[in-house]
Amino acid sequence: MATSCGTKKRTISTNNKERKISIEANKSSTKPSVAKNLPNVYTEKPKNNTIAESVISSALEFSGTRYKYGGTTKKGMDCSGLLYVAFGNQDISIPRTSYVIAEEGKDIRIKDVDKGDLLFFKTSKRSKKINHVGLVVSVDNDGIKFIHATTSRGVIVSSLKEGYWNYAFVKATRIL
């Protein structure tokens, strides 16, 4: 179920508005630009649950979409592309790759995770870098559920209780 979240340079369409984005190559000497319009106030719980719900709703519209490296449409989607589009539909700009998104927002404890927060994973044994991201859609007695794009099953909702995802989990962040 490992996914790859865009590390090659290419230009792709992102959604119905036909905006263009670039995915920059991963170079240690070059730091990617930071999104300019991310909220900079953080609390233990998301301040605006309406925005979180809208982002989640947007992401859920892609449920069942097949996986496609670098994809950001119903024809194919990767994990960071899913979040890029879901947040973008709410006029919130986030970076395009999971490892760069992981540098945004505020790290939070897993017990403080809420809807709209992001979960980051390392799914490759060959790399020590974060390479997968999911969006929390629910937190309840059944645990934390998140939507993400997997190489084998496309865009799905999974549980952090699942052994694979629990083992690969690295951290959670809040950007809303």
XYZ file of C-alpha atoms in Angstrom:
176
model
C 0.000 0.000 0.000
C 2.961 2.347 -0.192
C 2.334 5.468 -2.153
C 4.612 7.894 -3.790
C 3.854 11.572 -3.480
C 5.360 13.501 -6.372
C 9.085 14.062 -6.373
C 9.680 14.571 -10.101
C 9.267 17.794 -12.009
C 6.110 17.932 -14.111
C 3.131 20.170 -14.810
C -0.418 18.899 -14.353
C -3.989 20.187 -14.165
C -5.422 20.247 -10.669
C -9.203 20.564 -10.978
C -12.116 22.008 -12.914
C -10.548 25.470 -12.762
C -7.619 24.105 -14.813
C -4.990 25.796 -12.669
C -1.438 24.612 -13.284
C 0.992 23.472 -10.616
C 4.599 22.368 -10.628
C 6.100 19.518 -8.697
C 9.709 20.329 -8.002
C 12.411 17.689 -7.859
C 13.570 16.710 -4.393
C 16.948 18.402 -3.883
C 18.488 18.787 -0.468
C 20.055 22.095 -1.477
C 16.725 23.626 -2.525
C 14.001 24.313 0.000
C 10.528 24.343 -1.609
C 8.490 27.495 -1.235
C 6.136 27.638 1.722
C 2.438 28.218 1.137
C 1.531 31.824 1.874
C -2.065 31.623 3.042
C -2.011 28.915 5.714
C -3.614 29.899 8.992
C -0.973 30.728 11.598
C -3.047 30.403 14.763
C -3.319 26.946 16.313
C -5.393 25.582 19.166
C -5.867 22.142 20.664
C -8.977 21.699 18.502
C -9.510 23.149 15.024
C -10.892 26.690 15.309
C -13.116 26.456 12.269
C -14.771 23.071 12.040
C -16.782 24.281 9.042
C -13.608 24.581 6.973
C -12.421 21.147 8.147
C -15.781 19.621 7.192
C -15.613 21.285 3.761
C -12.083 19.988 3.141
C -13.159 16.492 4.218
C -16.253 16.629 2.016
C -14.132 17.675 -0.949
C -11.679 14.808 -0.341
C -14.489 12.254 0.043
C -15.754 13.171 -3.438
C -12.689 11.332 -4.753
C -13.473 8.055 -2.913
C -12.871 5.166 -5.279
C -10.662 7.190 -7.645
C -7.758 5.077 -8.878
C -4.205 5.863 -7.840
C -2.052 7.811 -10.278
C 1.361 9.211 -9.412
C 1.140 12.998 -9.626
C -2.607 12.805 -10.221
C -5.039 15.478 -9.061
C -8.264 14.590 -10.907
C -11.037 11.961 -10.919
C -8.980 10.146 -13.563
C -6.251 9.467 -10.991
C -5.004 10.803 -7.677
C -2.016 10.412 -5.387
C -2.018 11.059 -1.626
C -0.663 14.592 -1.650
C -2.675 15.455 -4.756
C -5.849 14.508 -2.889
C -5.055 16.973 -0.117
C -3.774 19.614 -2.515
C -7.130 19.613 -4.309
C -9.315 19.247 -1.174
C -7.636 22.179 0.585
C -7.384 24.143 -2.661
C -11.148 23.874 -3.147
C -11.401 25.883 0.097
C -8.827 28.422 -1.120
C -6.164 27.052 1.212
C -2.821 26.558 -0.485
C -0.652 23.686 0.707
C 2.564 22.253 -0.726
C 2.264 19.477 -3.296
C 4.352 16.705 -1.709
C 3.768 14.811 1.533
C 7.223 15.405 3.008
C 6.916 19.180 2.457
C 3.340 19.275 3.773
C 4.690 17.546 6.902
C 6.817 20.644 7.580
C 3.718 22.884 7.619
C 1.365 23.495 10.511
C 1.844 22.452 14.083
C 2.805 18.973 15.238
C 0.107 17.585 17.545
C -0.139 14.585 19.821
C -2.149 11.680 18.478
C -4.588 12.009 21.394
C -5.348 15.587 20.242
C -6.070 14.659 16.612
C -9.403 15.886 15.235
C -11.213 16.071 11.904
C -9.211 17.949 9.306
C -5.814 17.145 10.828
C -3.144 15.423 8.765
C -1.424 12.083 9.419
C 2.006 11.334 7.978
C 3.612 7.988 7.250
C 6.860 6.379 6.138
C 5.869 3.433 3.979
C 9.227 2.707 2.349
C 11.944 0.681 4.004
C 14.479 2.229 1.614
C 13.817 5.839 2.613
C 13.707 7.593 5.945
C 11.621 10.412 4.499
C 7.870 10.824 4.990
C 6.243 9.651 1.773
C 2.526 9.389 2.531
C -0.210 11.609 3.966
C -3.855 11.211 4.932
C -6.643 13.547 6.071
C -8.505 12.700 9.295
C -12.233 12.302 8.562
C -13.419 11.035 11.956
C -12.261 10.434 15.505
C -14.487 8.324 17.744
C -14.556 5.165 19.876
C -13.628 3.151 16.782
C -10.417 5.158 16.448
C -9.032 7.580 13.896
C -10.221 7.230 10.305
C -8.443 9.018 7.458
C -8.847 9.376 3.711
C -5.829 8.875 1.481
C -4.760 7.460 -1.881
C -3.033 4.077 -1.927
C -1.234 2.550 -4.886
C -3.253 -0.654 -4.658
C -6.779 0.553 -3.847
C -6.873 4.205 -4.854
C -8.657 6.763 -2.677
C -10.067 5.047 0.402
C -10.836 5.641 4.074
C -8.658 3.607 6.442
C -8.276 3.270 10.186
C -5.112 4.130 12.056
C -5.836 0.944 14.048
C -4.942 -1.137 10.984
C -1.569 -2.718 11.653
C 0.132 -1.455 8.501
C -0.880 2.179 9.006
C -0.267 2.093 12.746
C 3.258 0.788 12.145
C 4.033 3.291 9.362
C 2.604 6.310 11.253
C 5.145 9.072 11.955
C 3.289 12.165 13.135
C 0.151 14.297 13.005
C -0.087 17.992 12.190
C -2.742 20.685 12.225
C -2.925 23.369 9.566
C -6.543 24.461 10.107
